[in-house]
Every structure is written in structure tokens, then in C-alpha cells.
XYZ file of C-alpha atoms in Angstrom:
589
model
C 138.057 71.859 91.242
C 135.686 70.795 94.469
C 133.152 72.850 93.948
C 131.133 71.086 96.653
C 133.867 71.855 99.095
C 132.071 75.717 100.106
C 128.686 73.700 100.822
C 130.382 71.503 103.101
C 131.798 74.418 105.281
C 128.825 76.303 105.375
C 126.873 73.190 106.056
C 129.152 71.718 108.596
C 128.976 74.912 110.659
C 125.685 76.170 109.847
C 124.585 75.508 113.458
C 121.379 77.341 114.147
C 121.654 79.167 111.118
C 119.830 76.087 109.343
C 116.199 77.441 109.780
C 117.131 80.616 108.333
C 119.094 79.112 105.527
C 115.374 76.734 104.848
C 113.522 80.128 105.429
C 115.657 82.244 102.961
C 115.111 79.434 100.093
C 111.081 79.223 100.747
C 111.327 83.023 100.857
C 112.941 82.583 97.441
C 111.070 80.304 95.582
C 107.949 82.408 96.689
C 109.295 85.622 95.147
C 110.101 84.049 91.971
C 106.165 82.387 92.010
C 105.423 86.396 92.591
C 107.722 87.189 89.262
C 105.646 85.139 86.817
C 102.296 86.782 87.791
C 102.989 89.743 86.424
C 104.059 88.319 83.268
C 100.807 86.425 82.782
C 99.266 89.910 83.605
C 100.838 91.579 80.920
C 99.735 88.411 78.331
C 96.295 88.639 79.373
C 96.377 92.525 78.567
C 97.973 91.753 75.052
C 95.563 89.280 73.614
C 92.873 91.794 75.391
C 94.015 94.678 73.231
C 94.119 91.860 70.047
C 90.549 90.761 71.133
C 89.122 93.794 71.374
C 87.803 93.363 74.364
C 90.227 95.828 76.353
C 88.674 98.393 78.663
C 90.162 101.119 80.679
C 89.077 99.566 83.849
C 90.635 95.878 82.952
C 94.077 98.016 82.474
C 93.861 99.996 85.625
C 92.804 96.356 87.628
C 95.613 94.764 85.867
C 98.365 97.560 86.395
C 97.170 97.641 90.222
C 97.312 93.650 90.322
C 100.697 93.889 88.737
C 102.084 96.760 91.138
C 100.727 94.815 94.112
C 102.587 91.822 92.961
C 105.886 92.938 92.140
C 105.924 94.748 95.379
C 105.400 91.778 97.315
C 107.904 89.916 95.128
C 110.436 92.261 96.056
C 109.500 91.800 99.715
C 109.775 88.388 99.940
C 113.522 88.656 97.970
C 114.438 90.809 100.713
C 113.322 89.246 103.529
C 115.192 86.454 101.856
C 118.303 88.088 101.357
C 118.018 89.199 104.953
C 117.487 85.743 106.269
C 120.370 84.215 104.075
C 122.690 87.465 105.315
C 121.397 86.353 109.546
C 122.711 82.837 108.171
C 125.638 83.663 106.649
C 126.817 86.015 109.559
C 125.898 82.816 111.926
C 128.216 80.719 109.549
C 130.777 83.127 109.425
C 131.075 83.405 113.368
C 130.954 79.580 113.493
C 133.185 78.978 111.095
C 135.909 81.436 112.078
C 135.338 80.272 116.080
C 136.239 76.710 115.215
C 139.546 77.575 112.800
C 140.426 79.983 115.607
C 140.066 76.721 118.101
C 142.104 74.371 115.477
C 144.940 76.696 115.327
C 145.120 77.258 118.929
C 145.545 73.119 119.058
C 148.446 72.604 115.796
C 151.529 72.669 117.057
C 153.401 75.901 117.673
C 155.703 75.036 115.173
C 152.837 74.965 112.175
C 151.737 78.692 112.955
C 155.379 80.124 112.701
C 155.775 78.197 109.434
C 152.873 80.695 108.172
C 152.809 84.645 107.733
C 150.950 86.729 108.984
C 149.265 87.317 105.900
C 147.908 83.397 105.684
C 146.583 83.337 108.853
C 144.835 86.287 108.197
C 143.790 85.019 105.140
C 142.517 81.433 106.941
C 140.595 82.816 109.893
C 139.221 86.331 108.298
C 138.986 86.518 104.510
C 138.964 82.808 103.454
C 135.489 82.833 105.766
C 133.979 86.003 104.963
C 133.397 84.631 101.249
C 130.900 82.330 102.114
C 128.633 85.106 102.706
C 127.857 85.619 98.827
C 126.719 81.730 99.024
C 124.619 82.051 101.945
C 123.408 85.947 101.958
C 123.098 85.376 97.923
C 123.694 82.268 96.136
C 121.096 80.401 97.736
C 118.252 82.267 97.894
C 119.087 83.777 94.464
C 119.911 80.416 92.941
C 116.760 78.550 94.587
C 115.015 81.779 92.878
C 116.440 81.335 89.486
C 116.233 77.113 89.925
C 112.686 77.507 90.521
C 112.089 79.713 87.825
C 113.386 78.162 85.223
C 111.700 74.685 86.048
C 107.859 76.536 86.508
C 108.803 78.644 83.327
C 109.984 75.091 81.423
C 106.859 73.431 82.579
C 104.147 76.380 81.450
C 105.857 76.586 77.896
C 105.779 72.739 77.209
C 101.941 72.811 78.967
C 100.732 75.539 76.357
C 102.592 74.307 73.071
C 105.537 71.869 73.285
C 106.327 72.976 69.584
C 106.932 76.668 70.850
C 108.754 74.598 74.116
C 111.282 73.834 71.878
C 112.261 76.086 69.757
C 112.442 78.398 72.913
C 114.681 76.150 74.541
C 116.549 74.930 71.504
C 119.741 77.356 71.993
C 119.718 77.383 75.651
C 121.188 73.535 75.945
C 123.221 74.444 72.547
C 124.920 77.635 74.210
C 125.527 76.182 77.261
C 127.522 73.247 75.966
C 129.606 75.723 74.071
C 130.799 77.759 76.971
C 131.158 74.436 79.381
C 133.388 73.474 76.410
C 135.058 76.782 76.320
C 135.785 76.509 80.346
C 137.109 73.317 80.432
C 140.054 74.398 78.007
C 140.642 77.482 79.741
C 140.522 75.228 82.911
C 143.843 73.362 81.688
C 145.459 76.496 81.807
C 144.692 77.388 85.515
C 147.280 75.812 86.998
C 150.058 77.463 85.653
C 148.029 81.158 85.803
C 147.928 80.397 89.923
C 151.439 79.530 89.722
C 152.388 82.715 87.740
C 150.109 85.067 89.870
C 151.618 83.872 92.713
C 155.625 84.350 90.969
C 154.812 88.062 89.907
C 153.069 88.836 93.470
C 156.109 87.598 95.367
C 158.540 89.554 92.401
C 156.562 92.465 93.206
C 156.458 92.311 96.486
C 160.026 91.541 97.152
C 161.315 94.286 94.182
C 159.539 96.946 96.245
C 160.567 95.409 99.610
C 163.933 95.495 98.637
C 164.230 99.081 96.793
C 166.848 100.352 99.737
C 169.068 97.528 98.964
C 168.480 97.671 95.114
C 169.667 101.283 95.112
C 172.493 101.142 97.228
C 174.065 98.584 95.207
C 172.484 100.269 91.894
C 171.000 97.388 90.744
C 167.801 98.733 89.451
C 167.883 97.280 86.191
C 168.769 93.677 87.677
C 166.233 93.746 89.893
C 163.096 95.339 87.560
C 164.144 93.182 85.342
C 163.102 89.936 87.443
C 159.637 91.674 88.663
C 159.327 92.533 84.654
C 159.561 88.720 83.609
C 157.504 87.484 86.134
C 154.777 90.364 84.896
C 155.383 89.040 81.041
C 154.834 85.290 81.989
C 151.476 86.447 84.068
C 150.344 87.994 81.365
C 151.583 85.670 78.760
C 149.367 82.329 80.664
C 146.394 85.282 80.998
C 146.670 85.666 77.061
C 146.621 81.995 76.618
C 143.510 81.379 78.889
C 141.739 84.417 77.107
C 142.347 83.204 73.366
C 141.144 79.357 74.800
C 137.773 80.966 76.405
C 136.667 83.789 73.867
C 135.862 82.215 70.759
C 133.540 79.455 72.063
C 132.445 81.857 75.146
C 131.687 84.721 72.757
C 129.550 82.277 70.891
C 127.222 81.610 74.078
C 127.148 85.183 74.551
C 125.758 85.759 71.294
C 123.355 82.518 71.957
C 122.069 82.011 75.607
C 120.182 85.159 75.129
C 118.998 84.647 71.501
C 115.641 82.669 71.749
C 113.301 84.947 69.878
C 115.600 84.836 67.012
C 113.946 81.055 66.965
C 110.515 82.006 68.643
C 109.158 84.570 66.065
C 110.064 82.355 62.981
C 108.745 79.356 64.579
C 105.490 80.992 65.742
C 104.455 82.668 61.953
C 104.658 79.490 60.365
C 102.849 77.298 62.824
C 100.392 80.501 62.456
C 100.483 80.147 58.760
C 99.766 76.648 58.497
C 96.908 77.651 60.569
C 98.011 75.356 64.087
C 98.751 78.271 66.469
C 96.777 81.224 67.588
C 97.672 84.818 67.886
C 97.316 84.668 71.674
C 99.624 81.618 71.906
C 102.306 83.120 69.781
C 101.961 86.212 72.117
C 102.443 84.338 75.069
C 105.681 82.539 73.700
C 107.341 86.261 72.310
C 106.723 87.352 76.200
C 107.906 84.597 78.379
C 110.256 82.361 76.017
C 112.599 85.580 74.959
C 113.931 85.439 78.301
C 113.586 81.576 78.805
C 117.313 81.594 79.828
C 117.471 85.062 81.914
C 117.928 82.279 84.811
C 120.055 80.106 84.034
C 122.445 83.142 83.413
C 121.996 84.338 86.958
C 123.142 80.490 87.979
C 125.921 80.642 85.590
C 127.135 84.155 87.600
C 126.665 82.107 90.707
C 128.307 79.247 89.548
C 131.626 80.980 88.449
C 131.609 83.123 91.917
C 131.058 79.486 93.641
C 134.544 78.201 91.375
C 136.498 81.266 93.004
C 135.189 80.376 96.714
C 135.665 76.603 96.495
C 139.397 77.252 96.139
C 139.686 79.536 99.049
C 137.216 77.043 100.903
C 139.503 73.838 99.619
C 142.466 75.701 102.151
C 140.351 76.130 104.884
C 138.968 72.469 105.339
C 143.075 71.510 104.869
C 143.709 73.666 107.789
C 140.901 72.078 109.600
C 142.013 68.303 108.407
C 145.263 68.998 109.772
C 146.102 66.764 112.830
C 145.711 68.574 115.755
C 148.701 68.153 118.170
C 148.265 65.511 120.999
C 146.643 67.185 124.071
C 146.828 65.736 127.112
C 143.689 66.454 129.595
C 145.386 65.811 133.305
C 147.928 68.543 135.033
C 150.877 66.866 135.835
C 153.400 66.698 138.936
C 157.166 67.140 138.353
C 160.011 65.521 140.380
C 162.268 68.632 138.617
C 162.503 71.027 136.419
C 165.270 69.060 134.553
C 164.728 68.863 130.507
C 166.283 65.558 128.882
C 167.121 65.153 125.341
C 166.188 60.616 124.855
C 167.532 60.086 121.486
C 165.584 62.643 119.669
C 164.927 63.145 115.870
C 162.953 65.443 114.091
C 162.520 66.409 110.263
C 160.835 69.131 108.549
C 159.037 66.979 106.277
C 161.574 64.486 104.799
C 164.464 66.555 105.813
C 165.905 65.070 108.819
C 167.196 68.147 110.958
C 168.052 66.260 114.654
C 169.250 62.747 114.727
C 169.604 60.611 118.116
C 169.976 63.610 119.905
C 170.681 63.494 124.145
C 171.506 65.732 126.494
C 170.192 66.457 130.076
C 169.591 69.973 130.331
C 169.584 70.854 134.379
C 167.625 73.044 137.094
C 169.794 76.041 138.352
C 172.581 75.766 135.349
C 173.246 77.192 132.133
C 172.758 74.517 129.275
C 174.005 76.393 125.803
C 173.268 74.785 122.594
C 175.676 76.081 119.721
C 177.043 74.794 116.532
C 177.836 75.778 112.829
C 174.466 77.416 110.742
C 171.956 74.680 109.673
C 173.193 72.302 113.114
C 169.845 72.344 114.524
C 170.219 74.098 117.565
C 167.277 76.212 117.160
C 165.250 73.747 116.439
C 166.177 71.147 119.679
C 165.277 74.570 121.786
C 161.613 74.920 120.043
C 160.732 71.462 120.739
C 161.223 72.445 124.007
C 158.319 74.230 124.181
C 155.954 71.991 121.638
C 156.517 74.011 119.056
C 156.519 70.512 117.061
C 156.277 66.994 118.559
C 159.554 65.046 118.165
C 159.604 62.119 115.942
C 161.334 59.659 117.660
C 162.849 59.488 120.902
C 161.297 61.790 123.635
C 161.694 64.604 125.664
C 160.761 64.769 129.022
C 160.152 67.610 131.857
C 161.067 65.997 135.464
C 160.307 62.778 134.249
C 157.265 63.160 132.443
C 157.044 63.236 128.461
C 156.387 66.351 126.892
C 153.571 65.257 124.874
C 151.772 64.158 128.318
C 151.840 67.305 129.672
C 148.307 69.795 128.893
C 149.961 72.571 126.735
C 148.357 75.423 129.507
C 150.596 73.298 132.036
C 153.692 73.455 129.942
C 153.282 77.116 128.784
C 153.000 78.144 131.787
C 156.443 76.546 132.784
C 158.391 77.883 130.045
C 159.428 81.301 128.774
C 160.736 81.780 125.546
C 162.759 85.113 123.721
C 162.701 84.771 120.469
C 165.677 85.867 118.380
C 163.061 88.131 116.359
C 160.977 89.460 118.951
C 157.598 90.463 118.470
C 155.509 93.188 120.245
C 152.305 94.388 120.171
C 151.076 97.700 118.879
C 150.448 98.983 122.550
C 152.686 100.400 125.416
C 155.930 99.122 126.509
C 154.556 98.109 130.211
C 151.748 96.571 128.571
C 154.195 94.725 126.034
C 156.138 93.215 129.375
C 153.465 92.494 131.471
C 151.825 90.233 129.056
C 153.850 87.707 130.671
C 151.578 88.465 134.000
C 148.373 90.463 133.593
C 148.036 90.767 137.094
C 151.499 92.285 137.796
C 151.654 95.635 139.480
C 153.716 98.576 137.583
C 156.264 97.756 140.391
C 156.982 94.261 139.261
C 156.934 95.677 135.494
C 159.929 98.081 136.536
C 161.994 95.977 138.315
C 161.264 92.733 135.450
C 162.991 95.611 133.013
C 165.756 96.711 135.149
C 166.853 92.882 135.321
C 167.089 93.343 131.586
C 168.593 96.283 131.594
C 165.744 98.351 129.995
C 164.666 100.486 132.900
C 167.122 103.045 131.615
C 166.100 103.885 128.019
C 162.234 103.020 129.182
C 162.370 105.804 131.317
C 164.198 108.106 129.088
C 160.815 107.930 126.804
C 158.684 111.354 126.544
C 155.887 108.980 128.496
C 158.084 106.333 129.866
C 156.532 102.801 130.163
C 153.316 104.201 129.068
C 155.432 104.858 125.733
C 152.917 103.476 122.752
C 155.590 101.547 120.614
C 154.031 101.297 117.505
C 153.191 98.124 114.980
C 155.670 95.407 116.374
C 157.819 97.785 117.782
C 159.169 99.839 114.947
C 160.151 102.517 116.986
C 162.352 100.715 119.500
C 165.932 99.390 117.965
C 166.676 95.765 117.952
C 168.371 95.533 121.269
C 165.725 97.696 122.640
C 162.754 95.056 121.758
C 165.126 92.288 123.077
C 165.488 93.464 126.333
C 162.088 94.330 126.471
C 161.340 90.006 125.404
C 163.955 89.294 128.025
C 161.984 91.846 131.138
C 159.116 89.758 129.846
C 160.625 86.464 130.288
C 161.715 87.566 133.676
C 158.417 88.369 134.429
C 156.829 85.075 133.991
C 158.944 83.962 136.297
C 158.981 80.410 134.767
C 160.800 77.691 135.727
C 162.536 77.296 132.179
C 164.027 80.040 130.294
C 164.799 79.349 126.751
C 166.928 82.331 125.182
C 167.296 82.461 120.972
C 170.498 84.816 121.014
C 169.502 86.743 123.649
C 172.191 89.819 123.470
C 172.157 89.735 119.582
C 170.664 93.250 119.261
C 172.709 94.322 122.269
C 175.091 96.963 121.880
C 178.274 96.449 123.500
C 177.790 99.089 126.726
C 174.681 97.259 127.115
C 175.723 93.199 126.258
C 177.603 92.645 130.021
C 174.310 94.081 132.251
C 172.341 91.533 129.908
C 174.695 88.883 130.727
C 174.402 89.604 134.790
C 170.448 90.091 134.078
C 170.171 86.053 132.422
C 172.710 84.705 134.904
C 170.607 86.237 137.848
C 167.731 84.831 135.756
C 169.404 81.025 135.796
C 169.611 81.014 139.744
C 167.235 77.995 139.956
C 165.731 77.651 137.000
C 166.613 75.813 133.603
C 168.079 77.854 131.334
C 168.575 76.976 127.866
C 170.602 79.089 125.575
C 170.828 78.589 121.825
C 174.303 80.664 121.002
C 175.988 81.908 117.992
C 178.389 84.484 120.032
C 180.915 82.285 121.677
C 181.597 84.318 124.141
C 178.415 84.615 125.619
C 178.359 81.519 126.861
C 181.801 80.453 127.904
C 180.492 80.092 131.392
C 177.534 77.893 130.680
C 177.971 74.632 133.176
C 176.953 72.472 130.004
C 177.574 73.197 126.244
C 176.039 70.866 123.756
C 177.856 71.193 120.453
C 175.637 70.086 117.619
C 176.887 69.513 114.224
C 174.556 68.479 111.276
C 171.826 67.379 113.717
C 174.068 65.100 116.068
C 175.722 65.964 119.261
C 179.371 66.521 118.144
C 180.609 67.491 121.564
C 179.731 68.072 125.047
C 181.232 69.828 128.448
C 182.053 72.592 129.861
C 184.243 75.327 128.118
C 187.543 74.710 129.342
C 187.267 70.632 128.807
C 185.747 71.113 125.110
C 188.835 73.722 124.092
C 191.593 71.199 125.467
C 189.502 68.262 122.865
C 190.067 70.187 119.837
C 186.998 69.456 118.518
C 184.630 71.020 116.830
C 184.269 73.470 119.373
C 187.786 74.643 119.338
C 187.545 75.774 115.810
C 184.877 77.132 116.397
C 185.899 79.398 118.854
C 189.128 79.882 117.401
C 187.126 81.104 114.105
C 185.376 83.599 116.847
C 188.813 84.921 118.299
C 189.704 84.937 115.180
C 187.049 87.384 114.316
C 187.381 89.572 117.284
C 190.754 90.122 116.866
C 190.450 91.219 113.616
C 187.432 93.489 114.147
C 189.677 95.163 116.425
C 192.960 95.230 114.739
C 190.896 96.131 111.358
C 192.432 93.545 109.490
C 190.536 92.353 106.510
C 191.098 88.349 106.362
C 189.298 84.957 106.860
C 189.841 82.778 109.553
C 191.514 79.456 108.621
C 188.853 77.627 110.050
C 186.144 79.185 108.061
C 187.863 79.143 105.305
């Protein structure tokens, strides 16, 4: 456990919200200076009334001394608190700006390895916990810090014999429950790794209910969610028995100093070596000797909890950013080339010596059996990782030496899943061009054959779609990605599947929409329905991260290569979709 690692973000991106983090702690340590007063107040009134020398007016003066105090104790805690919550608003904002800024500059290809949900997590929740540390932890623990040494001192100053046997239990308790943590700490590992089992068993039992009943496998599938629930709370048991019988034993302690105090005090006051007024003094301030050290305990196990979540946001901002080049380029074409490229997802090596020239004006298709790596060669068009070896170059010019605003704005991508925004469907298309008038929107979506339903909508393109589209079928959102990559107008075109949501009536206009869309522009097409691209001028075959095959349909069928079983297995298909025959082509067999 780094449990520095929360300082260093909020330090490290404190900014101007330094002064106010100083201000909050002097603000602090004054109102715990203002807590003691009326403690000695409240002494002085005791041995008064012992004495004998108590009047009504000494109370009065002493209750309006007291009042006066406390209320500017509480004062200065909350102007503290507010200067620690200005702070840790300031760090917030700073913080979140600059993870914001490091994601924008990872590669494309880190951010879609992440859900939603983490990113979420890294730029808004993961943050927003360093507010109890700022807005609480430090003014309260410079408060209870300071407390406890000015208490420490005035006990040992007036009797170090009382000193101790006030303190005596507060060292002893502690070292229990520190022993008590550390065992449950060995256990923490494994309770992460089961939380995290019986969240995703949960998650994916409800997720999958529809499923799970049609194929009336309730008890299968509860049963899965049920184990990973048993082992959660199985590691939780464990953790509990380690931590209660030494932590219950500092409960009963910490808070137990009189038990020590009062026994202590009437002998030394028997043997005739300690006054009444002393002992008083001791009952009233060393009975809650360790009242602040429990307060930095509290803050201390809060602090654990946000050093983890702070431990993944300084990985995200230790992660490399991605290359950036600072100078717009010139291009002598739009032609993409594939220079013996490889790439691996960690240490599995997905492209291999890859090259392939894919040209201005013509349809390049990329196909190949599941797992060949065709998706991946068309990300890395757009930087969605950086290759590692070989190179890929736009018109001449490297990828990676191109500024990423440059190269976006050459390059339109549709994603096999498409996402849209919670917003209307002209909105949703003319992302691609702010600027673009509701004109250009129309005729973008009749390229893509999605004027027709658009308009059939109760409020046409001013249609609000709903949370990524729910309420638009799959080929619906597609041709809406496709009217946005027309849009753009960019000079590459990089299609994931494009008519794979399409419905038949529908698949043909799509086709004529993407081949209009080629005329002079480089269009990449990653396919997994033959047929679709049969009139691509270029067809890469990739098989197991290497180019197996290349030409144009015709020459590839008459090799009998890879590509001829493959789209025999694809006739094969068809034919028997239509014929209703139930068998397996050889090939895939």
C-alpha cells in the first residue's frame, strides 16, 4: 500500500490552491489552541469549587470566557474546512484537466481497451476523493496532530508520573490494532480479487437474464453468481476473524486511560506527592488523551481506501503518451502503405511483416479468417496504436510524423459498433462538420441511404435518439456512421463491416453509397461478407497476421488459395440459407 501516493496528486496539482491548503492548516492548529482553553477553564472552576474560593461571578466570567472561546474555535474550524474545500475543488479541477489532457494524447487504441465505466472512474470519481484529504484530512489531522503534541507536552510539564500512566495504553493499543491490520492486510489481495469476481458474476448473471431464460438455464447460471458471492464472503470472513480479536482489544483500550489515571492519582495522593488540584487536572484532560489520535486513525484508514484509487490514477498519468508530432505536414498522395508492419497486444504478436499499398481512388479490402488481424492493420491506420516495427506511411510521410489534428482530420472511420450520442440524429451526423448546413446533413444521409427512414421519424432529423442510439436498429445507426463519414469528406475512408446491420433491401444502395464514396479517395474496407467486396481493385488476404494472398477477385479465385475457400465456405453458406439445408461447409469444417 502507497499511502503517500494521494499526497503526491494533490500536491503535484495543487497549483494555486497551495496558500489555501497553508491557510486551512494554520486555521487548524489555531482552533485546536482554542479547544484546550476551555478545558483549562473548566479545571480552574473545579479546584475553585475544592478551594472554596468559588463565587458566582468567577462562574459567570468563566462560562462567558468559555462560550466566547468555543465559538471562535468553531469559527476558525470552519473557515478551515472552507479553505481546505476552495483547495480541494482547485485540486480537483486541476487534477481532472490534466488526466483529461493525458488521455486525449494515449493512443486511440488504449481508450477503446477501457469501458466506459473506467474512464469514468479515472477522470470523475478516482479525483473527487481527494476532497476528504484536502476539504478534511488536513485541516482535521493538523487539528488532531497539534493537539495531541500541546496536550502530551502540558501533562508531562505538570506531573510526568500522571504523563504516563495517561499515556501508558495509548502506545499499548495502538500496537495491537497496527498488529491486527497488518494480518488482515495479507488477506486483501485476494478480497479485491473476489469483489471484483462476484461484481463481474453479478453483473453479467443479470446482463444475461434474456439469454439465461430462453435456454432455461437459471440454475446454471445463479449458480456461478452464487459461488462467486460464497468466496466474497468466505475471504470477508477470513479478514474479519484476523482483525477482531486484536482490533476489539484497542477498542476496549485506546479509550481506557482513566481506568489508569484515577488509580494512579489516589496513591500518589496517599503517599502524600500529588495534590487534589493536580489529580483534577489529570481526570479532565488525560481521560481523553487519545480522543486525537482516534480522529487520525479515521483519517488514516479513509487515506488507505484513496491511495488505491489514487495508485490508478498516477498509472494512467505514467503511461507514455503517444509520439506527437508538432509540424503539419504536406502529402505527395493520399496513398496508405503497409512497410513490413508488426504489432502485438502486449506479447501477443497479432501482425507480422505485413505490406500492402493501399491506393487513392480504389477499393483496398482487408479480409481473412476470425483472429487474422484485419481489424487491427485498419486501426493503425488511424493511430489507434503505433506499430512496432516497420512503418506506415500517408503519401510518403510516416504516420507517427504526422500531428494527430492533421491525421484526424484526413481520415474517417465507421466503426463496426457504432456509437452515437444521446442527441438528435442531424446532430449525430454532423459531428463530422459542425459547420455543415441541414442541406449538407440531408444529402450526407441520402448517400447512405438513411434519408428515407430519417424522414419517416415523428420529428425527422430533429428525432432525439436516445443513450447511444437505442432506439434506432443496427443498420439504422450504421448508416447513420456511414452519412457521417461522408460528411467529413476525408480523404481516407476506413469501413469496419460497413453493411453488417444492413438488411438486404437496404445492403445494394449502401454498396452504391461507399463506391460513390471511393471516387478519389482511399478506401479501406475490413470485410467478413465476401460478397461485399468482390469488386474491390485490391484484396489483401491476411491469415494469422501475415499476408496470405493478394489481387483482385477474379486472379485470387483462379490461385486456390486461401481465398478460394474462403469464398467457397461463403457460397457455400448462401446457398444453403436459401435452399434451407442444414449442413457445414467442407471448408469450415
Amino acid at each position: 500500500m502507497d499511502y503517500l501516493s494521494s499526497f503526491r496528486l494533490l500536491l503535484g496539482h495543487a497549483g494555486g490552491a497551495r496558500r489555501a491548503i497553508v491557510l486551512s492548516m494554520l486555521l487548524a492548529t489555531l482552533a485546536a489552541a482554542f479547544e484546550l482553553v476551555p478545558l483549562y477553564i473548566v479545571w480552574r472552576v473545579v479546584v475553585s469549587v475544592i478551594e472554596g474560593t468559588v463565587s458566582l461571578s468567577s462562574v459567570l466570567s468563566s462560562a462567558g470566557l468559555a462560550a466566547g472561546v468555543v465559538l471562535l474555535g468553531h469559527a476558525a474550524q470552519a473557515a478551515a474546512v472552507a479553505k481546505g474545500h476552495a483547495a480541494a475543488f482547485g485540486v480537483i479541477r486541476n487534477l481532472r484537466l490534466a488526466v483529461a489532457a493525458h488521455l486525449s494524447r494515449l493512443p486511440l487504441g488504449w481508450l477503446s481497451a477501457r469501458t466506459g465505466g473506467e474512464a469514468k472512474a479515472l477522470v470523475i470519481d478516482e479525483p473527487e476523493r481527494l476532497e476528504m484529504i484536502a476539504a478534511h484530512g488536513i485541516p482535521e489531522g493538523t487539528g488532531a496532530v497539534v493537539t495531541w503534541l500541546a496536550v502530551s507536552a502540558w501533562l508531562f510539564a505538570v506531573d510526568w508520573r500522571m504523563a504516563l500512566a495517561s499515556v501508558f495504553l495509548t502506545p499499548l493499543s495502538f500496537l495491537l490494532i497496527g498488529i491486527a491490520m497488518l494480518r488482515s492486510a495479507r488477506k486483501v489481495p485476494a478480497f479485491q480479487g473476489a469483489s471484483a469476481r462476484m461484481n463481474a458474476a453479478v453483473v453479467e448473471y443479470v446482463a444475461g437474464m434474456p439469454v439465461v431464460k430462453i435456454f432455461n438455464r437459471s440454475g446454471e447460471s445463479l449458480a456461478g453468481a452464487a459461488a462467486a458471492v460464497r468466496d466474497y464472503v468466505r475471504i470477508e470472513t477470513e479478514i474479519t476473524r484476523a482483525y477482531v480479536p486484536l482490533g476489539g482489544a484497542f477498542n476496549a483500550l485506546v479509550l481506557a486511560n482513566i481506568t489508569l489515571i484515577l488509580p494512579a492519582g489516589l496513591w500518589l495522593m496517599a503517599a502524600g506527592t500529588l495534590d487534589v488540584a493536580t489529580f483534577v487536572f489529570f481526570v479532565i484532560l488525560g481521560a481523553g488523551y487519545s480522543l486525537p489520535l482516534m480522529k487520525l486513525f479515521t483519517l488514516f484508514q479513509h487515506l488507505a481506501q484513496i491511495s488505491v484509487a489514487s495508485r490508478a490514477v498516477e498509472d494512467l498519468l505514467a503511461t507514455p503518451a503517444q509520439p506527437e508530432s508538432a509540424c503539419r505536414v504536406a502529402f505527395s498522395s493520399r496513398d496508405v502503405v503497409f512497410d513490413n508492419v508488426s504489432f502485438a497486444y502486449g506479447e501477443r504478436m497479432v501482425l507480422r511483416d505485413v505490406s500492402f499499398t493501399a491506393r487513392a481512388g480504389v477499393v483496398t479490402a482487408l479480409v481473412g479468417p476470425s483472429g487474422s488481424g484485419k481489424s487491427t492493420a485498419a486501426t493503425l491506420v488511424a493511430r489507434f496504436n503505433d506499430v512496432a516495427a516497420g512503418r506506415i506511411t500517408l503519401g510518403g510521410v510516416d504516420l507517427r510524423d504526422i500531428p494527430t489534428a492533421q491525421l484526424m482530420d484526413e481520415i474517417a472511420f465507421v466503426f463496426q459498433d457504432v456509437f452515437l450520442f444521446s442527441d438528435t440524429i442531424a446532430a449525430n451526423i454532423a459531428i463530422a462538420r459542425p459547420g455543415a448546413s441541414r442541406q449538407e446533413v440531408r444529402a450526407a444521409a441520402r448517400a447512405a441511404q438513411a434519408d428515407g427512414f430519417i424522414s419517416a421519424l415523428p420529428q425527422g432529423y430533429d428525432t432525439a435518439i436516445g443513450s447511444r442510439g437505442v432506439q434506432l436498429s443496427g443498420g439504422e445507426r450504421q448508416r447513420i456512421a456511414i452519412a457521417r463519414a461522408i460528411l467529413k469528406d476525408a480523404s481516407i475512408i476506413v469501413l469496419d463491416e460497413a453493411t453488417a446491420f444492413a438488411d438486404p433491401d437496404s445492403e445494394a444502395a449502401i454498396q452504391a453509397g461507399i463506391s460513390a464514396l471511393a471516387q478519389g479517395r482511399t478506401l479501406i474496407v475490413v470485410a467478413h461478407r465476401l460478397h461485399t467486396i468482390a469488386a474491390a481493385s485490391e484484396i489483401v488476404v491476411l491469415s494469422e497476421g501475415r499476408v496470405a494472398e493478394r489481387g483482385g477477385h477474379d486472379a485470387l479465385l483462379h490461385r486456390r488459395g486461401l481465398y478460394a475457400d474462403l469464398w467457397a465456405d461463403w457460397e457455400a453458406v448462401r446457398s444453403a440459407a436459401f435452399t434451407g439445408e442444414n449442413r457445414m461447409p467442407e471448408a469450415a469444417q
